Short mmCIF file of C-alpha atoms and ligand atoms in Angstrom, two decimals:
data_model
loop_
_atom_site.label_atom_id
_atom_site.label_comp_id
_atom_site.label_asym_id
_atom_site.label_seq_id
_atom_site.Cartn_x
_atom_site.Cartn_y
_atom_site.Cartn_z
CA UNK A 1 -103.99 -35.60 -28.99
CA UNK A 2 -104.63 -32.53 -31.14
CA UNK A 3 -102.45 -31.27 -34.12
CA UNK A 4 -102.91 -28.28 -35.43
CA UNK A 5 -106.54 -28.41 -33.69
CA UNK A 6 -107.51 -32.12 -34.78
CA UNK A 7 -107.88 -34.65 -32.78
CA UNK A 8 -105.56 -37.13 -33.98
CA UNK A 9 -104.26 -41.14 -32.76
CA UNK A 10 -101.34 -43.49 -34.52
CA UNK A 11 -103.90 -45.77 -35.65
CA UNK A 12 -107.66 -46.21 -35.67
CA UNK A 13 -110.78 -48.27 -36.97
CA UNK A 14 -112.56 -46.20 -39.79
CA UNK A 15 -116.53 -47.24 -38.63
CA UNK A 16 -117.52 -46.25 -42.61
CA UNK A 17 -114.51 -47.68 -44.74
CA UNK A 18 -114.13 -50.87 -41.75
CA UNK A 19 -110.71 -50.23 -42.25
CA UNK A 20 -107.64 -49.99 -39.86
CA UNK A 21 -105.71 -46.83 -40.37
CA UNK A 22 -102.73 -46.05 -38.95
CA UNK A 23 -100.43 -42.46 -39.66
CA UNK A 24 -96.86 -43.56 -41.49
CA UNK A 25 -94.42 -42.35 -39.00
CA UNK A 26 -91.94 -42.81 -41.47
CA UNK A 27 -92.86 -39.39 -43.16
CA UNK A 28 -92.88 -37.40 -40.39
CA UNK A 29 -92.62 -34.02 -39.32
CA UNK A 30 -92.64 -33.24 -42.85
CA UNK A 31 -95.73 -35.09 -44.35
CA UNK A 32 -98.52 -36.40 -42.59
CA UNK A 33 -99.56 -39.79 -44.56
CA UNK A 34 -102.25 -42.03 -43.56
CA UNK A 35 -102.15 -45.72 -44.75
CA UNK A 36 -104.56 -48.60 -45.10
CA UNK A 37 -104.00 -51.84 -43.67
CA UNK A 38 -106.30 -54.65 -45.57
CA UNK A 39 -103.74 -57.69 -45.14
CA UNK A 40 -101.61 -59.55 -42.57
CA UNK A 41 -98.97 -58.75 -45.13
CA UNK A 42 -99.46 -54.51 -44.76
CA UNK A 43 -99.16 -55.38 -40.96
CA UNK A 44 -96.46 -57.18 -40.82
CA UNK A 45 -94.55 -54.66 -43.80
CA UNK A 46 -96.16 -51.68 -41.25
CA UNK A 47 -94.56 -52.96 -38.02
CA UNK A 48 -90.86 -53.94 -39.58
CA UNK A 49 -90.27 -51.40 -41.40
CA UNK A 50 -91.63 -48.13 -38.64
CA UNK A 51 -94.59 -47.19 -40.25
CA UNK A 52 -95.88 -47.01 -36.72
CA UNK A 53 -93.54 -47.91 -33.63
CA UNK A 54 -93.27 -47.70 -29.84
CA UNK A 55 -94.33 -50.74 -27.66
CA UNK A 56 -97.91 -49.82 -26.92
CA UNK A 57 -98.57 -48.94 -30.36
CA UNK A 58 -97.34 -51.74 -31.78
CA UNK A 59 -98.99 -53.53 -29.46
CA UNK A 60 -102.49 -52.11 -30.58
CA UNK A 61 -101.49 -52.67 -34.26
CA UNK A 62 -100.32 -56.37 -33.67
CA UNK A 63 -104.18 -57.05 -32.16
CA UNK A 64 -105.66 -55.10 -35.14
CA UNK A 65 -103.76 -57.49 -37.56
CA UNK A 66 -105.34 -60.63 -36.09
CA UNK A 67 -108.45 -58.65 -36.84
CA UNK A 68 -107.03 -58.09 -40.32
CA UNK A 69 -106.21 -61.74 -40.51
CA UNK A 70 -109.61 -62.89 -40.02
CA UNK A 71 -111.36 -60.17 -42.10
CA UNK A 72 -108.75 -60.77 -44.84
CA UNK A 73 -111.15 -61.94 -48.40
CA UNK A 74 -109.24 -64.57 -49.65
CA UNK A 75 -109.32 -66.24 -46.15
CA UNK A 76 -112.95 -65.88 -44.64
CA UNK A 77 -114.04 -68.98 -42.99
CA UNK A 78 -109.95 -69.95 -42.39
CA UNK A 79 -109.60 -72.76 -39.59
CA UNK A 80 -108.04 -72.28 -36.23
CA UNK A 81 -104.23 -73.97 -38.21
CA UNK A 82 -104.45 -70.08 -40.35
CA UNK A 83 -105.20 -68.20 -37.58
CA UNK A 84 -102.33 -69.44 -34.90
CA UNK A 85 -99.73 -69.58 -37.92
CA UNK A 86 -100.75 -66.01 -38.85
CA UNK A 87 -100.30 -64.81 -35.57
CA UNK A 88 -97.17 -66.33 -34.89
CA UNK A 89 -96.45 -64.08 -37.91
CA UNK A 90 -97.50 -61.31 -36.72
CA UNK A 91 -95.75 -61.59 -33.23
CA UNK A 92 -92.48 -62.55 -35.09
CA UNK A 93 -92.55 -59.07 -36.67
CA UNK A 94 -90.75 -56.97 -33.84
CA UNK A 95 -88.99 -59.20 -31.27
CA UNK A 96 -88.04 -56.74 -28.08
CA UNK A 97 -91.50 -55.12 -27.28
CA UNK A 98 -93.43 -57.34 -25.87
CA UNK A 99 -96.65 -55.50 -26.13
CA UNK A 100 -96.76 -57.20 -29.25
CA UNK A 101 -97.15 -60.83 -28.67
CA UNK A 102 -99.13 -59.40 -25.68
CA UNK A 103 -101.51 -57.90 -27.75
CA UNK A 104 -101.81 -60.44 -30.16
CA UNK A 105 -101.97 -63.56 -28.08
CA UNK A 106 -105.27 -61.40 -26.02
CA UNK A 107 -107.06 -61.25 -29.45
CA UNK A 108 -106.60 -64.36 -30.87
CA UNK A 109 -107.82 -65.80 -27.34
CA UNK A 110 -111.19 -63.75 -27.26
CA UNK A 111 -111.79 -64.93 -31.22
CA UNK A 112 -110.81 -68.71 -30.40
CA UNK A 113 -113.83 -68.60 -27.74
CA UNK A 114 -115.45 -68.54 -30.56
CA UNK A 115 -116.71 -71.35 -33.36
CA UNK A 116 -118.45 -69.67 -36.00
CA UNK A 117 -116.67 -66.85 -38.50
CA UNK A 118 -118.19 -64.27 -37.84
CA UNK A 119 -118.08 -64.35 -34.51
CA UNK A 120 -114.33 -64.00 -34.35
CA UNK A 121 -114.42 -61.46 -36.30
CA UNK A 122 -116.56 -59.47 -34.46
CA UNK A 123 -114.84 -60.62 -30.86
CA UNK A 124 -111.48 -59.65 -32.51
CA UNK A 125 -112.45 -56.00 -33.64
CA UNK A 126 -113.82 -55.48 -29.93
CA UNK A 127 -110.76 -56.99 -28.00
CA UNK A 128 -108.74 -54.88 -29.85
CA UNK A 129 -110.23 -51.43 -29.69
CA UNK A 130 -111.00 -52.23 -25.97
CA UNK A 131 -107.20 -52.74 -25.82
CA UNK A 132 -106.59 -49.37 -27.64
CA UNK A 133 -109.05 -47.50 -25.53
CA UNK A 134 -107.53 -49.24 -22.30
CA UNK A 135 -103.70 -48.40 -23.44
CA UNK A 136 -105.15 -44.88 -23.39
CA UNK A 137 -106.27 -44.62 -20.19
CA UNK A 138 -103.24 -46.27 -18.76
CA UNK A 139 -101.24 -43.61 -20.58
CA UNK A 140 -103.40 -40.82 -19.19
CA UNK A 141 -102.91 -42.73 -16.05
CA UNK A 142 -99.32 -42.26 -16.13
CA UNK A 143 -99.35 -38.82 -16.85
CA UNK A 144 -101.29 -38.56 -13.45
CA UNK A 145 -99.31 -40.71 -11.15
CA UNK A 146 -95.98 -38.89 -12.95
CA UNK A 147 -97.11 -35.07 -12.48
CA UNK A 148 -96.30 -34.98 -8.52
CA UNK A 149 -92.72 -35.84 -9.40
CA UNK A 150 -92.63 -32.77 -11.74
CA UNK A 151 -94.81 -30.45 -9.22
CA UNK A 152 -92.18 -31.45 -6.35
CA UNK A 153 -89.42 -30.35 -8.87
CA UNK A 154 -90.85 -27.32 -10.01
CA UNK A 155 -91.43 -26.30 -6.27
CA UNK A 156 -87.69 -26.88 -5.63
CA UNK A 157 -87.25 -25.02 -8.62
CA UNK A 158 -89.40 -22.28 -7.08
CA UNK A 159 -91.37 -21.96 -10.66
CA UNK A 160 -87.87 -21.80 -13.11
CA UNK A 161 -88.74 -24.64 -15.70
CA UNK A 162 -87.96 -28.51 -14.80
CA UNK A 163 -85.80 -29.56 -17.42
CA UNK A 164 -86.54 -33.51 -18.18
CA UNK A 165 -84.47 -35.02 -20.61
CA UNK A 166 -86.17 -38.00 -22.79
CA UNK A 167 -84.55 -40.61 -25.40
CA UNK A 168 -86.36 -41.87 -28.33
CA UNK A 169 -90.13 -41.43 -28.67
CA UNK A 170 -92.37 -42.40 -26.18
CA UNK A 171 -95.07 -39.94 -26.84
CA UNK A 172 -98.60 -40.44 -28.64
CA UNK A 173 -97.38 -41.63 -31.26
CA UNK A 174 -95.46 -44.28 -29.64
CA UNK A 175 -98.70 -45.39 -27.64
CA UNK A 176 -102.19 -43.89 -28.33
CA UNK A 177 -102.49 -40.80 -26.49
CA UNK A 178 -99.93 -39.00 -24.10
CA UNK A 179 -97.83 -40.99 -24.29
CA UNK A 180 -95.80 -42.63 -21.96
CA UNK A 181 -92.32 -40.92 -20.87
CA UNK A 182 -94.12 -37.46 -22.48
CA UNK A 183 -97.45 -37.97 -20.59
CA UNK A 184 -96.14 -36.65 -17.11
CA UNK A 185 -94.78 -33.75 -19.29
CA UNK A 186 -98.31 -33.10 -21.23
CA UNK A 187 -100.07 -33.27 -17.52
CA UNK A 188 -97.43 -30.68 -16.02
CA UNK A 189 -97.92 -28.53 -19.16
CA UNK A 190 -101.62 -28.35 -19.26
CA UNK A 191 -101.62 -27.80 -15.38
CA UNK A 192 -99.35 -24.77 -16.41
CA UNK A 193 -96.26 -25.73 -14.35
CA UNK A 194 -93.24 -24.39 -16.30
CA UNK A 195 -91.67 -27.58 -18.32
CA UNK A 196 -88.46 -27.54 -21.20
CA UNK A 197 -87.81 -30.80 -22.71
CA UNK A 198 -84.24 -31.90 -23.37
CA UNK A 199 -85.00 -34.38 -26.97
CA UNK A 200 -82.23 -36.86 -27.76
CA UNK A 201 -81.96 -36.90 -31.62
CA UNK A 202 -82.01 -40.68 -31.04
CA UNK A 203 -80.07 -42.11 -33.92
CA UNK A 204 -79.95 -44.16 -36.41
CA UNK A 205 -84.20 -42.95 -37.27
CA UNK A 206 -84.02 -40.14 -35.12
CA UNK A 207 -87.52 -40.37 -33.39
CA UNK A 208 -86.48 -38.19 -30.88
CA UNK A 209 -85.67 -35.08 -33.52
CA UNK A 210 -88.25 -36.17 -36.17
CA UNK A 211 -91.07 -37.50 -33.69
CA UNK A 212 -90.55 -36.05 -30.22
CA UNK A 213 -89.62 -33.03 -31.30
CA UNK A 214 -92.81 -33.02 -33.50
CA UNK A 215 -95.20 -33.89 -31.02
CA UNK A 216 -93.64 -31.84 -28.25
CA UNK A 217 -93.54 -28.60 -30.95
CA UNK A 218 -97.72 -29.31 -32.09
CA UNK A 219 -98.49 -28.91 -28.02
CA UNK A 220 -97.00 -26.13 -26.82
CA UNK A 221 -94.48 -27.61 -24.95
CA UNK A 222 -90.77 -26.08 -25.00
CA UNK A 223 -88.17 -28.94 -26.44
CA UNK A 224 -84.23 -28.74 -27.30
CA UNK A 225 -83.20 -30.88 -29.74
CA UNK A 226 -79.73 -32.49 -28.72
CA UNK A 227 -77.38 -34.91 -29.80
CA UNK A 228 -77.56 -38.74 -28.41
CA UNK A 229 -74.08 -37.89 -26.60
CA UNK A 230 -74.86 -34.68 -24.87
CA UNK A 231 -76.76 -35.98 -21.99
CA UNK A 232 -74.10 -36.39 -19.81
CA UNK A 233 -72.66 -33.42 -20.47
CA UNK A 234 -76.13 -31.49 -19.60
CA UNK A 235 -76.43 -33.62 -16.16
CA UNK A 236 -72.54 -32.23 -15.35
CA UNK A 237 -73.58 -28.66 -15.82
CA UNK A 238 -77.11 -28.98 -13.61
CA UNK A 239 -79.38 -28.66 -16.85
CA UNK A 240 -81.33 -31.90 -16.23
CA UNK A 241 -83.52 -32.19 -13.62
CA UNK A 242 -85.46 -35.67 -14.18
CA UNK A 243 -85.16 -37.96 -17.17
CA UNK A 244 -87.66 -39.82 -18.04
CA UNK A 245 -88.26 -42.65 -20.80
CA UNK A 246 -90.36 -45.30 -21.94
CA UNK A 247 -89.48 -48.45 -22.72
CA UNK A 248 -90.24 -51.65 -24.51
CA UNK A 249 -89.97 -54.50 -22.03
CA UNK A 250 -89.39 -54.44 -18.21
CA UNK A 251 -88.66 -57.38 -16.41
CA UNK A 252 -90.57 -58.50 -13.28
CA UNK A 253 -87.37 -57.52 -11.18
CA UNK A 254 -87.14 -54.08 -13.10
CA UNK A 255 -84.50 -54.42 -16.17
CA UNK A 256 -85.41 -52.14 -18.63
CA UNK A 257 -85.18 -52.75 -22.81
CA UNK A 258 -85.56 -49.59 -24.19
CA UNK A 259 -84.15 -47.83 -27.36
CA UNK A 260 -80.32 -48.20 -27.70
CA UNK A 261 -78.24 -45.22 -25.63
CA UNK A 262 -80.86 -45.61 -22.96
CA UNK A 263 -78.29 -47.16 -20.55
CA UNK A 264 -75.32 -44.64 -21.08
CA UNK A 265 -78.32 -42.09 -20.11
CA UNK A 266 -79.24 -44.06 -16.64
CA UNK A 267 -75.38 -44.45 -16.10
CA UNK A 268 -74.76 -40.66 -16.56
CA UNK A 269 -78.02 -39.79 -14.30
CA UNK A 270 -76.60 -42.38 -11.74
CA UNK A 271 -73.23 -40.37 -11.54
CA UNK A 272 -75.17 -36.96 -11.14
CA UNK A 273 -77.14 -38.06 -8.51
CA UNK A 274 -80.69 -37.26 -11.19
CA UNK A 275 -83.69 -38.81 -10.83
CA UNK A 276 -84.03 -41.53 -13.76
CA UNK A 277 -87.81 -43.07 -14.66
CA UNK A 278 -89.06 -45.04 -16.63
CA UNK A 279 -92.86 -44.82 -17.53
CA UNK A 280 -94.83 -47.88 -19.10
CA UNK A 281 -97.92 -49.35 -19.00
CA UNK A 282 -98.72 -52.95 -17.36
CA UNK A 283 -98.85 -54.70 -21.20
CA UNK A 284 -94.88 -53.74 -21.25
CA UNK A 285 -93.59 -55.85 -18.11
CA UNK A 286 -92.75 -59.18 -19.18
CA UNK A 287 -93.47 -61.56 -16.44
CA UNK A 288 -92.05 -64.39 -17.06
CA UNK A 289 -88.44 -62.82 -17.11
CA UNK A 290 -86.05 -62.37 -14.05
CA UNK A 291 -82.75 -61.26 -15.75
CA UNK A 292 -83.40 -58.49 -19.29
CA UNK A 293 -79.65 -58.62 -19.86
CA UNK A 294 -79.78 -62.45 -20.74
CA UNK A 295 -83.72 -62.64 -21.39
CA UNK A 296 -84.69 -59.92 -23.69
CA UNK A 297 -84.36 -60.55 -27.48
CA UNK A 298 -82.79 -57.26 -28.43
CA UNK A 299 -83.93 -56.60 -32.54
CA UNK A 300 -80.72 -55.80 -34.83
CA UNK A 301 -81.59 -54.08 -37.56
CA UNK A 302 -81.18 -53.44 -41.16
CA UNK A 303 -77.69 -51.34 -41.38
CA UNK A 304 -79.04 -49.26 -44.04
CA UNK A 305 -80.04 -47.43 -41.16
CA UNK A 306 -77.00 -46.47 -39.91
CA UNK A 307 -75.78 -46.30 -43.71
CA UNK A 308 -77.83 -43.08 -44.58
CA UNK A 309 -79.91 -40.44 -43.07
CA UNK A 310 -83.37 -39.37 -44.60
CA UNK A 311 -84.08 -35.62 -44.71
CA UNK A 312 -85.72 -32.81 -46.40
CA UNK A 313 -83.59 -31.51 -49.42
CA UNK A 314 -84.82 -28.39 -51.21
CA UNK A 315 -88.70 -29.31 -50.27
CA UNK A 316 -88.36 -33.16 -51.11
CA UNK A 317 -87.43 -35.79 -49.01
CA UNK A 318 -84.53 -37.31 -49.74
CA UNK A 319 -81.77 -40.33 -48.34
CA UNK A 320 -77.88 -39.41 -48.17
CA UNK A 321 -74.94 -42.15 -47.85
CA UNK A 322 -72.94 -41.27 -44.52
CA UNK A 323 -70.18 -43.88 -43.97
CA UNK A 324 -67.95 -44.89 -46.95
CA UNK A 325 -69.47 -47.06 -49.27
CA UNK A 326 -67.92 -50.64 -47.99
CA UNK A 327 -67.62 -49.74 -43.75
CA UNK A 328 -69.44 -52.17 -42.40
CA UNK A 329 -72.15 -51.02 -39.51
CA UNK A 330 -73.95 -53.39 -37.03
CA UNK A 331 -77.63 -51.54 -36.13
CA UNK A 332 -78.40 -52.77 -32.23
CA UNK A 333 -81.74 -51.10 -31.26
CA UNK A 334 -82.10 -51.86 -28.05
CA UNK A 335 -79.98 -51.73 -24.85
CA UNK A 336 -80.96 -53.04 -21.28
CA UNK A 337 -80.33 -50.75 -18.16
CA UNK A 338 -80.05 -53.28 -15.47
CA UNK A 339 -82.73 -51.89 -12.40
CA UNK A 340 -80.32 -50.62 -10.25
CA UNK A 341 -79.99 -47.82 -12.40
CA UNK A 342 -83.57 -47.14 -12.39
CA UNK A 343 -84.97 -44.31 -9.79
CA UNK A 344 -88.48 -45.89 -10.12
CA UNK A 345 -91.59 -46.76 -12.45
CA UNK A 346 -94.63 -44.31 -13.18
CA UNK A 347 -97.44 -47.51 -14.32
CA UNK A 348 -101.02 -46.76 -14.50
CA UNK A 349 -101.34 -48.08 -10.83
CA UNK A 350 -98.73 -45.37 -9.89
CA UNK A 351 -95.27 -45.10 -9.12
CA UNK A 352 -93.01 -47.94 -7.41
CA UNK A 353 -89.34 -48.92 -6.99
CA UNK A 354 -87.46 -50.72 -9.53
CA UNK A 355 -87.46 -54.03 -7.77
CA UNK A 356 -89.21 -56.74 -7.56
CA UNK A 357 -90.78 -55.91 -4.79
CA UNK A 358 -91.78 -52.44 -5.62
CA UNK A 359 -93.35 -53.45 -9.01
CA UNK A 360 -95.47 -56.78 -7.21
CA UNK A 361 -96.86 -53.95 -4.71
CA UNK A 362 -98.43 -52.46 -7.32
CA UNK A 363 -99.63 -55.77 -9.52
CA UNK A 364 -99.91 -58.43 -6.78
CA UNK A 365 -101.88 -60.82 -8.80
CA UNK A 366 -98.74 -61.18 -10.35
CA UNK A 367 -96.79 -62.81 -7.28
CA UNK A 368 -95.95 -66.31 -8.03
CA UNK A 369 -97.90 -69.25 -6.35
CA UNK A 370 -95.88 -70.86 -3.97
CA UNK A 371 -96.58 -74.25 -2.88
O1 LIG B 1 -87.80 -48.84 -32.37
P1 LIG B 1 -88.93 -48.07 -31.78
O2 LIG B 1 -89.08 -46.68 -32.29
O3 LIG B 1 -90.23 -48.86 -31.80
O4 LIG B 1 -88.51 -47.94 -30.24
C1 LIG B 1 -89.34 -47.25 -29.36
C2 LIG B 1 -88.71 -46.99 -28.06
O5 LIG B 1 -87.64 -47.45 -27.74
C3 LIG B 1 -89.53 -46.24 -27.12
O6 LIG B 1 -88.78 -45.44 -26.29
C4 LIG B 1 -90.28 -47.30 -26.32
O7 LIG B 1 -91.02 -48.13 -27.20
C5 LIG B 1 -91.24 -46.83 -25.45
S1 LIG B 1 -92.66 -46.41 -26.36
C6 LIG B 1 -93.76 -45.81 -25.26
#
């Protein structure tokens, strides 16, 4: 996606340097900082602690570091024992999205068919920029299958903007391009139907007001900021017309993991009778799971997050304490809206029902053998 006129991804291979690059989410809107990744260790620091984030992303980053593993100096020539225990490593990193061990486990098979170094190396750097340039397709996909809900909307609306409300960030810079709750909103946009964006803040890192917001703002597209809670109160008064979010792993029956508050959002959207989607590509179902309230690790994280709030102060970025000193805070950061709650899925296949059914429809090769 462009900002500010350049084209611009989360993360990328540098052809001259041979280095991955990704942009530190953690600076922005205010600063736009690129880093280096040269060890499994960077990786694994880069996907804990947010540097870059949202399933398909981290995804793309978690194949990259098995590329990083292999490339890595002080391990050239490492048997297959350093390669599976690094990316065990590297999957271990962020438990709910599942786009990571996804990604990873699709690398390290292409460089296993392999014997000789440098080989793997090379089959690893092409599996995974043929997975980035895939995710980026499936996200343009999405905005495609997506836009006919908007259109239908917007001819109800007899051209007054369709208000979608979104929660966290599942734009670009949560994926690769478009994203994938945003990129029915980018395809609307460009195809100048009339679109405003209601932007959960999306405590406790706020990548709905510091990333969303952001994105939304560099493209044109009209955005409210509001507060986690005020969704409900929005879908009362008739201001919401679709929501749509992304999410971080789906199960084959249609449970969706997806940043915490996501649930109290379907449950409001339920009540008004408003359209609630979720939009992911194919690497974020997890197959193997029936049930996401019992089956999907859901990541707690470090309370510090909760504790203070990072800002700019007076041109510099700065932390404040919130809470007093000794509360204690417990950081959940997921939640799982069962699939009844769910309206349907926008995949890069198209859209389907939240059932079992509906989502085999569109990937049949995933219907289990029976004997
Ligand atoms: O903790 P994060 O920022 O990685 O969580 C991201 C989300 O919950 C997104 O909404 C989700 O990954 C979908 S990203 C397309």
């Amino acid at each position: 996606m462009k900002v500010d006129g350049k084209d611009m991804r989360p993360i990328w291979f540098d052809p001259y340097s041979q280095r991955v690059q990704v942009l530190d989410q953690r600076f922005l809107p205010h600063e736009l900082v690129v880093n280096t990744l040269a060890t499994v260790d960077e990786t694994i620091f880069t996907l804990k602690e947010m540097v870059v984030r949202g399933a398909p992303l981290i995804g793309a980053t978690g194949a990259l570091g098995v590329y990083i593993s292999l490339v890595q100096k002080d391990h050239k020539g490492a048997d297959n024992d350093y390669l599976l225990s690094e990316c065990r490593r590297l999957k271990d990193a962020r438990p709910t999205a599942v786009n990571l061990a996804w990604g990873v486990d699709r690398v390290m098979a292409a460089a296993l068919k392999y014997e000789a170094h440098e080989k793997r190396v090379q089959a690893a750097l092409d599996e995974a920029l043929t997975i980035i340039e895939e995710e980026a397709v499936n996200c343009r996909k999405i905005g495609e299958y997506g836009l006919p809900l908007i259109e239908a909307l917007s001819r109800k609306k007899k051209g007054e903007p369709v208000n979608i409300l979104t929660h966290c960030n599942a734009g670009w810079l949560a994926c690769i391009e478009y994203g994938t709750a945003t990129a029915p909103v980018y395809t609307a946009f460009d195809a100048g139907i009339p679109v405003h964006v209601w932007v959960d803040e999306t405590r406790p890192l706020n990548q709905g007001s510091r990333l969303t917001a952001w994105e939304l703002g560099k493209h044109g597209v009209s955005h409210t900021i509001v507060t986690d809670n005020a969704g409900g109160h929005l879908m009362q008064h008739g201001r919401v017309d679709l929501v749509i979010v992304g999410t971080d792993r789906t199960t084959r029956t249609g449970d969706v993991a997806n940043k915490i508050g996501t649930y109290l959002k379907a449950l409001a959207a339920k009540d008004n009778g408003i359209p609630f989607y979720v939009a992911l590509p194919s690497s974020t179902f997890d197959w193997r799971l029936t049930d996401g309230i019992t089956g999907i690790p859901i990541e707690e994280r470090d309370p510090d997050e909760i504790r203070y709030v990072q800002g700019l102060c007076n041109g510099r970025s700065e932390k404040v304490l919130v809470p007093p000193e000794n509360s204690p805070t417990a950081n959940h950061a997921f939640d799982v809206t069962p699939a009844r709650l769910v309206t349907g899925f926008i995949t890069e296949r198209g859209v389907c029902r939240a059932t079992e059914e509906g989502i085999l429809s569109l990937f049949p090769e995933k219907t289990p053998v029976t004997k």
